[in-house]
Short mmCIF file of C-alpha atoms and ligand atoms in Angstrom, two decimals:
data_model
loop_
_atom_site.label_atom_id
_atom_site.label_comp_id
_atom_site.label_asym_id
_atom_site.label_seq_id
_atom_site.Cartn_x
_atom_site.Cartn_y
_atom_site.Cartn_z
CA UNK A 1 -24.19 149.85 26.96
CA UNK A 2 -25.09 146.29 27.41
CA UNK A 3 -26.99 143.72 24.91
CA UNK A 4 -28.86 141.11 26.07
CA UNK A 5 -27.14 137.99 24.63
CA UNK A 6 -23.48 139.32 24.02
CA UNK A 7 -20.45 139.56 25.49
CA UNK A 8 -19.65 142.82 27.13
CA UNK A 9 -15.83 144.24 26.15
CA UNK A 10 -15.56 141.61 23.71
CA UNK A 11 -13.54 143.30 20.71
CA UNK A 12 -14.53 146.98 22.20
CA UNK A 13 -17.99 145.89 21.40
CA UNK A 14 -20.44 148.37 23.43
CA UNK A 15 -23.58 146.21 24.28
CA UNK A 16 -26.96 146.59 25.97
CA UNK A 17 -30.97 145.83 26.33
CA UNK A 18 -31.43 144.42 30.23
CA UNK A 19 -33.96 145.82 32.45
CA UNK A 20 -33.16 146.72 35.79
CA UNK A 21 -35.79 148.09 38.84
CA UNK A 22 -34.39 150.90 40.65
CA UNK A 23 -35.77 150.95 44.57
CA UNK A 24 -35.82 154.85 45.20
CA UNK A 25 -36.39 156.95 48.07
CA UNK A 26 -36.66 160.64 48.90
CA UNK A 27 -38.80 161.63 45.86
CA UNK A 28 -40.19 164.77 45.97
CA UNK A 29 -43.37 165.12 44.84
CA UNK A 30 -43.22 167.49 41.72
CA UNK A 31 -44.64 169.03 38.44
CA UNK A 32 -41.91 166.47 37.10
CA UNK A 33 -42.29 163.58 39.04
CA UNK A 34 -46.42 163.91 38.26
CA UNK A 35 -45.85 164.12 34.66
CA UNK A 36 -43.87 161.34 34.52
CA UNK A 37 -46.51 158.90 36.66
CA UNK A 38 -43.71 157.98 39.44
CA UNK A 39 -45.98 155.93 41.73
CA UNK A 40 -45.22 157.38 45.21
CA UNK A 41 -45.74 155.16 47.88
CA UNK A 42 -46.87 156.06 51.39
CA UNK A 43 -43.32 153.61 52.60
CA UNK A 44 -41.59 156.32 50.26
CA UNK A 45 -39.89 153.69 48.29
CA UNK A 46 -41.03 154.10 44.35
CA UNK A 47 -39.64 151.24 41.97
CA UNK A 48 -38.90 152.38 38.95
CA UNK A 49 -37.97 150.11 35.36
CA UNK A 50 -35.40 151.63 33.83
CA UNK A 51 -33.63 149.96 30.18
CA UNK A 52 -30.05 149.14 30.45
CA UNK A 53 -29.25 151.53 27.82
CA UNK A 54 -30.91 154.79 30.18
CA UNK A 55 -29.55 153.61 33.79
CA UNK A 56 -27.14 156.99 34.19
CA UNK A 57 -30.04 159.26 32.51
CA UNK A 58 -32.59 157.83 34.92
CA UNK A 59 -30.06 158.09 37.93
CA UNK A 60 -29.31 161.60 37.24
CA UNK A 61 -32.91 162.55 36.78
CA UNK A 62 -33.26 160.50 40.21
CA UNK A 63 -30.81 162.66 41.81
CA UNK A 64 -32.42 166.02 40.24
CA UNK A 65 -35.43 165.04 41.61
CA UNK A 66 -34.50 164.44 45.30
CA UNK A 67 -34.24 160.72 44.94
CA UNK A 68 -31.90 158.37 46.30
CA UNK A 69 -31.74 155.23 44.87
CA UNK A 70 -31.36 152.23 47.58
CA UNK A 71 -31.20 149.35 44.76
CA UNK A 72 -30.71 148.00 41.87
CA UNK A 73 -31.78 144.75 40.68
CA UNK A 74 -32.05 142.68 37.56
CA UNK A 75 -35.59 142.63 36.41
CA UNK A 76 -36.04 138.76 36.29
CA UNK A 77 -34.58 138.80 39.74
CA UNK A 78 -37.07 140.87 41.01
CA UNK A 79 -40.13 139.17 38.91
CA UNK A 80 -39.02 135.83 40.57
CA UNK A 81 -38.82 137.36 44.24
CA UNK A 82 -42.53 138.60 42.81
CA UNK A 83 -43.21 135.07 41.88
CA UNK A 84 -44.39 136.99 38.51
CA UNK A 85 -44.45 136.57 34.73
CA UNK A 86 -41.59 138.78 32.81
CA UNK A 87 -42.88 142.08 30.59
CA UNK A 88 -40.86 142.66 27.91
CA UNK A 89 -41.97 145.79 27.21
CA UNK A 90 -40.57 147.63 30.03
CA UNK A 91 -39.33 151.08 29.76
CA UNK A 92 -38.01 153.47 32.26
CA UNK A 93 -40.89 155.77 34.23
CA UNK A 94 -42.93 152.63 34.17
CA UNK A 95 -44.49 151.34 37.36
CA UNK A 96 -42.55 148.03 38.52
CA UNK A 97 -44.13 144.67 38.65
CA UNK A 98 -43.91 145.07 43.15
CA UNK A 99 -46.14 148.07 42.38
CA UNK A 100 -48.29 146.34 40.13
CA UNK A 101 -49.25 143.32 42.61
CA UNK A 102 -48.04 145.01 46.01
CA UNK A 103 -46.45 141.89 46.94
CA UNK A 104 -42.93 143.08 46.50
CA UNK A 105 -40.30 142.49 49.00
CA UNK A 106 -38.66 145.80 49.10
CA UNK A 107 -34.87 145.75 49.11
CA UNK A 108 -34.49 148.86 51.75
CA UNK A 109 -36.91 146.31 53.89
CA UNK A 110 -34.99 143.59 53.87
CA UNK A 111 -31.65 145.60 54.70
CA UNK A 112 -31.83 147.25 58.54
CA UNK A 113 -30.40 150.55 57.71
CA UNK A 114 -28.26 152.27 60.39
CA UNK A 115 -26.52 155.99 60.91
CA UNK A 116 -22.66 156.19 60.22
CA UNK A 117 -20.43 158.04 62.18
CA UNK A 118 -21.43 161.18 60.30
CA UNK A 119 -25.15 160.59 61.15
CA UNK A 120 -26.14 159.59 57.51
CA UNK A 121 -28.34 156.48 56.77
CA UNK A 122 -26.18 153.23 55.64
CA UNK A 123 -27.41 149.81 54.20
CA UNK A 124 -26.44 147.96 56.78
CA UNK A 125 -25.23 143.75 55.95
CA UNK A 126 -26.97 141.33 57.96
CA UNK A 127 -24.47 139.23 59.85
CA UNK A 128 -25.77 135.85 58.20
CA UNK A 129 -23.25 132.99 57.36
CA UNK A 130 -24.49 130.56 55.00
CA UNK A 131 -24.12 127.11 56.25
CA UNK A 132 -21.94 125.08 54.38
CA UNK A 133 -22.58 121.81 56.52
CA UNK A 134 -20.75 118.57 54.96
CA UNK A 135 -17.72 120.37 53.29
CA UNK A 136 -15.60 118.01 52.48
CA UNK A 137 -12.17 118.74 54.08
CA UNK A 138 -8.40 117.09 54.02
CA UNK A 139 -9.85 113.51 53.04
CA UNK A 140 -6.22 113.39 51.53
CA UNK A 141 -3.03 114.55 53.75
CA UNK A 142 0.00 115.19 52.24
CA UNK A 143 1.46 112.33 54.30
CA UNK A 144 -0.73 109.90 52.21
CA UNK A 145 -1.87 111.80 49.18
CA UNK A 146 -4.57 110.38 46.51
CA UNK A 147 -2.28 109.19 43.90
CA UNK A 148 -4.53 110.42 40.76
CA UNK A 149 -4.05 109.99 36.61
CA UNK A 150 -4.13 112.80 34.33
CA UNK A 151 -6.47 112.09 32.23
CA UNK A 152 -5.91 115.35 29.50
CA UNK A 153 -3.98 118.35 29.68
CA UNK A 154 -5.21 120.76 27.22
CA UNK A 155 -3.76 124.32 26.35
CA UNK A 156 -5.83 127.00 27.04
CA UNK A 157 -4.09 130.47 25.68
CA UNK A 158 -4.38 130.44 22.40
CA UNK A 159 -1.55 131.42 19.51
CA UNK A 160 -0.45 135.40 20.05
CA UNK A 161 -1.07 134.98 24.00
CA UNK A 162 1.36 135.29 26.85
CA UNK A 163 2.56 132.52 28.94
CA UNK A 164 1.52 128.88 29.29
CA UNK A 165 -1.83 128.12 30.78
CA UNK A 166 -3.20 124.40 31.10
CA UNK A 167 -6.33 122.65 31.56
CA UNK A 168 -5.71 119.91 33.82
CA UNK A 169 -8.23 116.88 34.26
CA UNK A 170 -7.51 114.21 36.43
CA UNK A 171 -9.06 110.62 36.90
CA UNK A 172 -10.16 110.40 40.66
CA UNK A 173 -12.24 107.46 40.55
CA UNK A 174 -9.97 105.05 42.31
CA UNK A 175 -10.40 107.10 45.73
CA UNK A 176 -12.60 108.82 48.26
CA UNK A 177 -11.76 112.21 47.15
CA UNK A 178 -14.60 114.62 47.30
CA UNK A 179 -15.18 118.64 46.82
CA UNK A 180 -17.31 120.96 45.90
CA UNK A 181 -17.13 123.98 43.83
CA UNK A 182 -14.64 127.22 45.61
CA UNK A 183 -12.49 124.42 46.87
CA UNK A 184 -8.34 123.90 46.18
CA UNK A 185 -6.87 120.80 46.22
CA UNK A 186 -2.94 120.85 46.58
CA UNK A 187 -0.53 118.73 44.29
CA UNK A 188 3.24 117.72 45.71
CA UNK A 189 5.46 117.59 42.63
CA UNK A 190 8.04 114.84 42.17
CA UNK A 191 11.57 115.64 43.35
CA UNK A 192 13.19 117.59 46.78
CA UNK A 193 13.64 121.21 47.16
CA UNK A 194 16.86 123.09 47.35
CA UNK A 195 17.29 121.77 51.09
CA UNK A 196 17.11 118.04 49.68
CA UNK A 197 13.53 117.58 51.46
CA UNK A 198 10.62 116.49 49.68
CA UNK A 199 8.70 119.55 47.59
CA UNK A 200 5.80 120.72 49.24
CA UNK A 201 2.37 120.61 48.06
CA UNK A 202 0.93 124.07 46.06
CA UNK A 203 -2.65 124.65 46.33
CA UNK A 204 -4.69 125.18 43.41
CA UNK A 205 -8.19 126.35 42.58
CA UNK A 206 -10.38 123.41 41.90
CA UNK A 207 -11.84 124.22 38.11
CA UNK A 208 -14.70 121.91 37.94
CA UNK A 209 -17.91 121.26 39.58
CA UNK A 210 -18.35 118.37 42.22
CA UNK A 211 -19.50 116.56 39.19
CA UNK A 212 -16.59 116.77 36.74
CA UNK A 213 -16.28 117.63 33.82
CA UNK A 214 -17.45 114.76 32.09
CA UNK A 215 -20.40 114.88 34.97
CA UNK A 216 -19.73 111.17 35.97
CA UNK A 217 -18.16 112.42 39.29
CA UNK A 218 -14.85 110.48 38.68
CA UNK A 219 -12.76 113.71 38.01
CA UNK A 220 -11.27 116.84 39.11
CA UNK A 221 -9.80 119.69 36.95
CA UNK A 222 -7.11 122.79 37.32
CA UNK A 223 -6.45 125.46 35.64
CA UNK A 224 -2.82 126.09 36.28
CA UNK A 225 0.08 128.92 34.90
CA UNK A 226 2.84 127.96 34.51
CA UNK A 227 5.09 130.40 37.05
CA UNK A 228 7.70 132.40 35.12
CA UNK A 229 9.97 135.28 36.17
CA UNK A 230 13.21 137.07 35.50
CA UNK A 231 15.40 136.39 38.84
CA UNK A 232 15.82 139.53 40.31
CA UNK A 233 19.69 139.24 40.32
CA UNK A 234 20.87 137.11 38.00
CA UNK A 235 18.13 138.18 35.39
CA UNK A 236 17.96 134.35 34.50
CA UNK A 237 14.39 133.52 33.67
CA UNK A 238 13.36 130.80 36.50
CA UNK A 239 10.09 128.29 36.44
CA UNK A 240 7.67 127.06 38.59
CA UNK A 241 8.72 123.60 40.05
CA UNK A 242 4.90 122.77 40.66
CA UNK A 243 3.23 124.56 37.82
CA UNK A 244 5.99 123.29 35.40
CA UNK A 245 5.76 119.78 36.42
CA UNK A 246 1.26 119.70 35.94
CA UNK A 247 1.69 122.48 32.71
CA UNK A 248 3.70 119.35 31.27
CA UNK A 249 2.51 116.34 32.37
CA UNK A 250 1.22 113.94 30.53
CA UNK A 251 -1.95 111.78 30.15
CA UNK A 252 -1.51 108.32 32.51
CA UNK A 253 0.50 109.97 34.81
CA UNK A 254 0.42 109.63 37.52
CA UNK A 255 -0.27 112.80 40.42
CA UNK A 256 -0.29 113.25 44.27
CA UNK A 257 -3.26 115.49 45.41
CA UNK A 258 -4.16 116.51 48.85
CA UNK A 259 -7.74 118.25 50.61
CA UNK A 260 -9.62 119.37 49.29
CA UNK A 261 -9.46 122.44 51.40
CA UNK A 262 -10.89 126.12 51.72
CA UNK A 263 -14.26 127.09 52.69
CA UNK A 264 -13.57 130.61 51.81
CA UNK A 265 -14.94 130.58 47.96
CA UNK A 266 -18.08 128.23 48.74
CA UNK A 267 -21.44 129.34 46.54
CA UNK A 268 -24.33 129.94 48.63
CA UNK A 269 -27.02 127.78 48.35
CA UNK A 270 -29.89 130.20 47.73
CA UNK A 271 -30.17 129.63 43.95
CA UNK A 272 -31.74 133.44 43.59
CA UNK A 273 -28.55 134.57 44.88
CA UNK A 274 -26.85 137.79 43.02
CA UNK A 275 -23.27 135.94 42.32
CA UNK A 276 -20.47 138.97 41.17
CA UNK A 277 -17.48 137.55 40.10
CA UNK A 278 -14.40 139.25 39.74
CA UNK A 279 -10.97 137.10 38.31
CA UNK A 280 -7.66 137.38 36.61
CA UNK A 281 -5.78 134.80 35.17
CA UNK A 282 -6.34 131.56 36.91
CA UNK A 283 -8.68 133.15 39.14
CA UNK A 284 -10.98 131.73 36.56
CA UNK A 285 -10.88 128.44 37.88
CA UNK A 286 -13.53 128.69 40.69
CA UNK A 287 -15.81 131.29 38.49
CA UNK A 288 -16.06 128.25 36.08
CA UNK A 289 -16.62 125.57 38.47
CA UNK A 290 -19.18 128.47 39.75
CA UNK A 291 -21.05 129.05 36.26
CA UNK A 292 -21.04 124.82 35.29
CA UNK A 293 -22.59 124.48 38.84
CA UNK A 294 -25.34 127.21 37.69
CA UNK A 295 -25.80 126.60 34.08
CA UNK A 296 -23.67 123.10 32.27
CA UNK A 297 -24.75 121.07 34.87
CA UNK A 298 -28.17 121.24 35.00
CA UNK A 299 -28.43 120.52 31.03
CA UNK A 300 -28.03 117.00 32.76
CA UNK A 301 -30.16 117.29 35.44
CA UNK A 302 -27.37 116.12 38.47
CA UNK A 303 -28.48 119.42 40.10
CA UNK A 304 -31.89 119.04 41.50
CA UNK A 305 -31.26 120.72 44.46
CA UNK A 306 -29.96 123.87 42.60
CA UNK A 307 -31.54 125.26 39.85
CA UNK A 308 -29.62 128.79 39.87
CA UNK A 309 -32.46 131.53 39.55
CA UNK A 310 -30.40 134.43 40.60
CA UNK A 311 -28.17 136.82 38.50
CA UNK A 312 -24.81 135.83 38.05
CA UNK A 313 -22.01 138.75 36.53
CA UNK A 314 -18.43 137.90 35.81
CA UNK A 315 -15.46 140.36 35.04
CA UNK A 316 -12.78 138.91 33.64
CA UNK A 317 -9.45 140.25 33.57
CA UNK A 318 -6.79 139.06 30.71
CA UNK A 319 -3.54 141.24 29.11
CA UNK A 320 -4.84 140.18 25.49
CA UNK A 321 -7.84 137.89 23.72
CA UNK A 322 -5.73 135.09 23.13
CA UNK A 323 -5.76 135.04 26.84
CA UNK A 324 -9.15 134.49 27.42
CA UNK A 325 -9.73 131.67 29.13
CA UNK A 326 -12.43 129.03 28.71
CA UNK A 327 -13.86 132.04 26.04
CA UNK A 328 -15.64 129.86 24.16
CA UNK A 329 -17.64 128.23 27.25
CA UNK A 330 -17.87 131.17 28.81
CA UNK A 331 -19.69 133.09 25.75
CA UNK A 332 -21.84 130.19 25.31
CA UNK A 333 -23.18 130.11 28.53
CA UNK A 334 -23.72 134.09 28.22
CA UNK A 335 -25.39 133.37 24.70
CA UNK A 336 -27.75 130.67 26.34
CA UNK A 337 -28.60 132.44 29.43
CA UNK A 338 -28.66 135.63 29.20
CA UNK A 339 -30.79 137.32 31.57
CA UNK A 340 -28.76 134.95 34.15
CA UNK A 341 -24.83 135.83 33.51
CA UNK A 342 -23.76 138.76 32.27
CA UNK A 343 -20.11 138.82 31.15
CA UNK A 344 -17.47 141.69 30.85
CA UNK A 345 -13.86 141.52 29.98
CA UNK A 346 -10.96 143.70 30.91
CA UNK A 347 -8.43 143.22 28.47
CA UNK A 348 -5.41 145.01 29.74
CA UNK A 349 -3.27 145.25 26.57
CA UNK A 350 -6.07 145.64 23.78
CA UNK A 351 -8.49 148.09 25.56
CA UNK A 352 -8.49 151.22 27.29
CA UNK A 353 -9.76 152.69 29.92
CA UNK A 354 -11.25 156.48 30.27
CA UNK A 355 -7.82 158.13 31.16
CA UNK A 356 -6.49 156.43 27.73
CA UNK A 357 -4.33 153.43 29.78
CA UNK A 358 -4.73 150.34 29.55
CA UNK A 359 -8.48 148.44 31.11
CA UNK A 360 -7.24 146.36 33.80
CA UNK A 361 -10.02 144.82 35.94
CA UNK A 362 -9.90 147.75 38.48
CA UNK A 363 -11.18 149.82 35.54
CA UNK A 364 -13.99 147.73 34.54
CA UNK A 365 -14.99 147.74 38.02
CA UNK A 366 -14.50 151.39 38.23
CA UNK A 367 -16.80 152.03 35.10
CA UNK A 368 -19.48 149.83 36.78
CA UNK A 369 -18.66 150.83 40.11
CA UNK A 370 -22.48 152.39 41.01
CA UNK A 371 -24.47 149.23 39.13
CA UNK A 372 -21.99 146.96 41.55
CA UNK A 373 -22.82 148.87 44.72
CA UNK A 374 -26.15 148.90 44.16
CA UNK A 375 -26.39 144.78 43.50
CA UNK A 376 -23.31 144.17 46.30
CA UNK A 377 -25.62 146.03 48.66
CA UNK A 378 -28.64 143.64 48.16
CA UNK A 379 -28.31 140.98 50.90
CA UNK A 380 -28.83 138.25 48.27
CA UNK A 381 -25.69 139.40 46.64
CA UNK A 382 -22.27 137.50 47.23
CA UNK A 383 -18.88 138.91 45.54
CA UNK A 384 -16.19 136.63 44.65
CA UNK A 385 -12.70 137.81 44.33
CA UNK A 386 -10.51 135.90 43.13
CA UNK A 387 -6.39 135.78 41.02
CA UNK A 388 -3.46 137.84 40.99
CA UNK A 389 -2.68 139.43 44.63
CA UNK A 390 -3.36 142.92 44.63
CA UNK A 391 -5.91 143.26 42.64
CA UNK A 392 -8.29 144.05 45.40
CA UNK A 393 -7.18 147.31 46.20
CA UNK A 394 -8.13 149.41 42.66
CA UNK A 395 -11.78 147.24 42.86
CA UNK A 396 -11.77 148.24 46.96
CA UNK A 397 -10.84 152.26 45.39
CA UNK A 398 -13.53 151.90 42.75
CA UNK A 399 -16.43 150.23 45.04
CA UNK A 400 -15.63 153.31 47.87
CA UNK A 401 -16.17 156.03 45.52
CA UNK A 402 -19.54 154.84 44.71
CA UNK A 403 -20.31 153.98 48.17
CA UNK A 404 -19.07 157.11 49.04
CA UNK A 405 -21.62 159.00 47.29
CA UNK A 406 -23.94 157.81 49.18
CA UNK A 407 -22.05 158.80 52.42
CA UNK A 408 -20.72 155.45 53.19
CA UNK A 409 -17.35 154.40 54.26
CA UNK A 410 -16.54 151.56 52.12
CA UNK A 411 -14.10 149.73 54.19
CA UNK A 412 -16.84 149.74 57.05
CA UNK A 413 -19.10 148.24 54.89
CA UNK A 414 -16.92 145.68 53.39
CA UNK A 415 -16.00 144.58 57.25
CA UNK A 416 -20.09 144.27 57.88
CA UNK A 417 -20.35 142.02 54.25
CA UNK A 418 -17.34 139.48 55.01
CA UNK A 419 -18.87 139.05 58.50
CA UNK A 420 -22.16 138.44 57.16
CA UNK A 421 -19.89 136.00 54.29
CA UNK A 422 -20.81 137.99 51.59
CA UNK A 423 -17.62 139.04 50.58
CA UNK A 424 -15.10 135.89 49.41
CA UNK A 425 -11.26 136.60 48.15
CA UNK A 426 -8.70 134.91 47.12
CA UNK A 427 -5.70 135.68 45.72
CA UNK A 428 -1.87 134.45 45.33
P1 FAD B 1 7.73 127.66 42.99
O1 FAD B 1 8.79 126.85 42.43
O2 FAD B 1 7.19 127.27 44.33
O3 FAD B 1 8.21 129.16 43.01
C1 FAD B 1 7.47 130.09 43.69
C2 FAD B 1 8.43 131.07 44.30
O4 FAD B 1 9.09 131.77 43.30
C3 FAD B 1 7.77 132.13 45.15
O5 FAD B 1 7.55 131.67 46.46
C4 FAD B 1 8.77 133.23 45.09
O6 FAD B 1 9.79 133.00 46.04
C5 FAD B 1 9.39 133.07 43.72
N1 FAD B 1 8.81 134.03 42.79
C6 FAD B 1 7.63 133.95 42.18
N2 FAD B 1 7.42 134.99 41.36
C7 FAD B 1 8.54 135.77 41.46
C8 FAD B 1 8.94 136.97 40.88
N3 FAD B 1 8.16 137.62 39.99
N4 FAD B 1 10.13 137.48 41.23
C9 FAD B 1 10.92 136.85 42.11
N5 FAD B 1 10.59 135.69 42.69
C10 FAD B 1 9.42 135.15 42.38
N6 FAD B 1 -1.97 128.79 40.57
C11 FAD B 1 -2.51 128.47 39.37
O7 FAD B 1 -1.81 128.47 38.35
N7 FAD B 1 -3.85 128.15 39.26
C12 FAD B 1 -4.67 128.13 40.33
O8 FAD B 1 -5.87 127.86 40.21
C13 FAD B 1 -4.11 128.45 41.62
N8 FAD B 1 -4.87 128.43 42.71
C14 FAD B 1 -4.34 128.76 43.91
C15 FAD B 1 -5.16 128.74 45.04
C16 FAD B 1 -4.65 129.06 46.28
C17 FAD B 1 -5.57 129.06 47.48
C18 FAD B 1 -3.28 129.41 46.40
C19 FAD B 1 -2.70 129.78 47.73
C20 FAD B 1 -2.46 129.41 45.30
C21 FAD B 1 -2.96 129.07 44.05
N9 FAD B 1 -2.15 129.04 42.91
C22 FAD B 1 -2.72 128.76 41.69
C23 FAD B 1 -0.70 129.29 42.99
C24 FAD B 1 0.05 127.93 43.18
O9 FAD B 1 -0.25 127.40 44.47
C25 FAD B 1 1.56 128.05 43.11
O10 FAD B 1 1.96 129.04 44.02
C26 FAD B 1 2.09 128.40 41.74
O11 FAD B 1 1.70 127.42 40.80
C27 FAD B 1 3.61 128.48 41.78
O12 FAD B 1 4.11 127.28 42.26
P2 FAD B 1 5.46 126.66 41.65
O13 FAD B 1 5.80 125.42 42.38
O14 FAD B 1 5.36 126.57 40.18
O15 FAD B 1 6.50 127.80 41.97
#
């Protein structure tokens, strides 16, 4: 269950008072659905408000009653598509604000649906690639790299946690370095590989918004691991030459960055948009530079152009609480806005999941899987993947049960939302 205003998986906290609108189809009329005052539209679509705390009652009732349910939406989300004031006092059964002024935008209108191969009805993803005109790409080549100062390099596990995970901030005023938010920049340590060349450049997830973190566009920040493993044969624990050289560098010195690069992880720029994030580890980095863009920065107005509407949901995979990273931003942001970004964690070595193991994100995922299929089939919804590799394929097993109940073939679907550049991973 989810509460309005806390943090979902928080010390096994169970939480809950949202609103949603189910969009549902196929109701018979009935005795039941009579009784119960289900407005029945001649388009066959009924919207229905159902409280977070009821949403698996109300969808089995659904189900018992004929009904397929074609979407799920926030209620805020909906009231702004309905350009209408909220009612608090929604409860399930109760006819949804579209009904009430008939102005609604229907979700099963705005998604074409088409057969499958077995002949059933799918939501079908409009092939529609937001344009991300003046990206800012390679301004810096690693043949003449910006030559930036760290500014601060804070810890960001906290005592009892595992490994050693930095917040890096460098000074990039001096330059012509640009980027925006879903972008990596790479860093070339100091030294020469094993071959006696010069070390490559790493790429890293760009942590901040186009703004900075101080908002004074002079700065850039990372979120970087330190890389630590047992070699295979010698069982001698070996480091990161990159992530060991930024986990411990120092204020005032100095750092060779490259891009920025990647228009894979770019926000859209419909601020209504549904944004479901999904990270582990330093996948974080772009989810924050994600939720600053929609909330931090707008507390000083250097967003005019994007004042985030939409609904924004993060899961957050960590092995313990120590381990959560940014936590303290992160449940403020949830605290202030909290009909805008919900937040879940999946902390693998604290919590459990329903077969008793430990909750890794796949899990959460899993336990959400039909709320997330509902909202990742709305076309205004954009899923961002992004941390360890291999993490896509328990949240790819979890979405395709739920899809499949519904008689469609996840991977089909997923091919249809990454055309239409909906769907944005990645992971290292
Ligand atoms: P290296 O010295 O280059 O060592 C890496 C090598 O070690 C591997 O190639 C492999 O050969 C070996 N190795 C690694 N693990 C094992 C193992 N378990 N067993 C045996 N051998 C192993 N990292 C972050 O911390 N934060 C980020 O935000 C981030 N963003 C990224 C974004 C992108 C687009 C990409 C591609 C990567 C990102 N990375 C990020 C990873 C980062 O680029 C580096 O790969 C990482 O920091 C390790 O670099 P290193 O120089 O420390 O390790």
């Amino acid at each position: 269950m989810y509460i309005k205003g806390a943090v979902e998986g928080a010390a096994n906290t169970e939480l809950g008072s949202r609103v949603f609108v189910y969009e549902v189809v196929g109701l018979r009329q009935s005795e039941e659905t009579d009784n119960t005052n289900y407005p029945i539209r001649q388009s066959g679509s009924v919207f229905i408000r159902v409280p977070y705390n009821r949403m698996n009652q109300e969808m089995r009732r659904i189900t018992r009653l004929g009904g397929k349910i074609v979407s799920i939406q926030p209620v805020n989300l909906l009231q702004e598509l309905n350009g209408q004031a909220p009612n608090s006092n929604a409860t399930s059964g109760e006819n949804a604000s579209s009904e009430a002024n008939g102005k609604a935008t229907p979700v099963a209108e705005q998604q074409p649906k088409s057969k499958d191969n077995k002949g059933k009805t799918m939501t079908q993803a409009k092939a529609k690639k937001d344009v991300h005109a003046d990206v800012p790409v390679n301004i810096y080549r690693p043949n003449a790299p910006y030559i930036g100062k760290v500014i601060s390099n804070e810890p960001l596990v906290k005592e009892g946690g595992i490994g050693l995970v930095q917040h890096i901030k460098f000074d990039i005023s001096g330059g012509d370095l640009r980027y925006i938010e879903g972008q990596s920049i790479g860093i070339i340590p100091p030294g020469v590989d094993k071959n006696g060349k010069p070390e490559k450049l790493r790429l890293y997830s760009i942590a901040s918004t186009r703004h900075g973190d101080d908002v004074d566009d002079k700065t850039v920040s990372l979120c970087v691991r330190q890389l630590e493993y047992k070699h295979p044969e010698s069982g001698e624990t070996v480091y990161g030459v990159c992530s060991t050289h930024l986990c411990h560098i120092k204020p005032g010195d100095d750092v060779k960055i490259t891009g920025p690069v990647g228009k894979e992880m770019l926000l859209p720029a419909d601020t209504d948009a549904n944004v479901i994030m999904m990270a582990t580890g330093t996948g974080i980095a772009p989810m924050r530079a994600y939720l600053w863009r929609m909330f931090k920065d707008n507390e000083k107005a250097v967003n005019p152009e994007y004042q985030f509407k939409g609904f924004s949901w993060l899961i957050f995979g960590i092995p313990t609480s120590p381990n959560i990273l940014y936590k303290e931003e992160l449940e403020e942001m949830q605290q202030q806005y909290p009909d805008n970004f919900r937040l879940t964690y999946a902390i693998s070595r604290e919590q459990k999941n329903a077969q008793g193991g430990r909750m890794y994100i796949q899990d959460r995922v899993a336990e959400h899987a039909d709320e997330l299929w509902q909202l990742i089939k709305n076309e205004k919804t954009h899923t961002y993947i992004c941390g360890l590799r291999g993490m896509e394929d328990g949240i790819d097993a979890a979405l395709s049960a739920a899809a499949a109940k519904e008689g469609v073939t996840w991977s089909d679907y997923q091919k249809e939302i990454k055309k239409a550049g909906r769907w944005h991973v990645e992971t290292y």
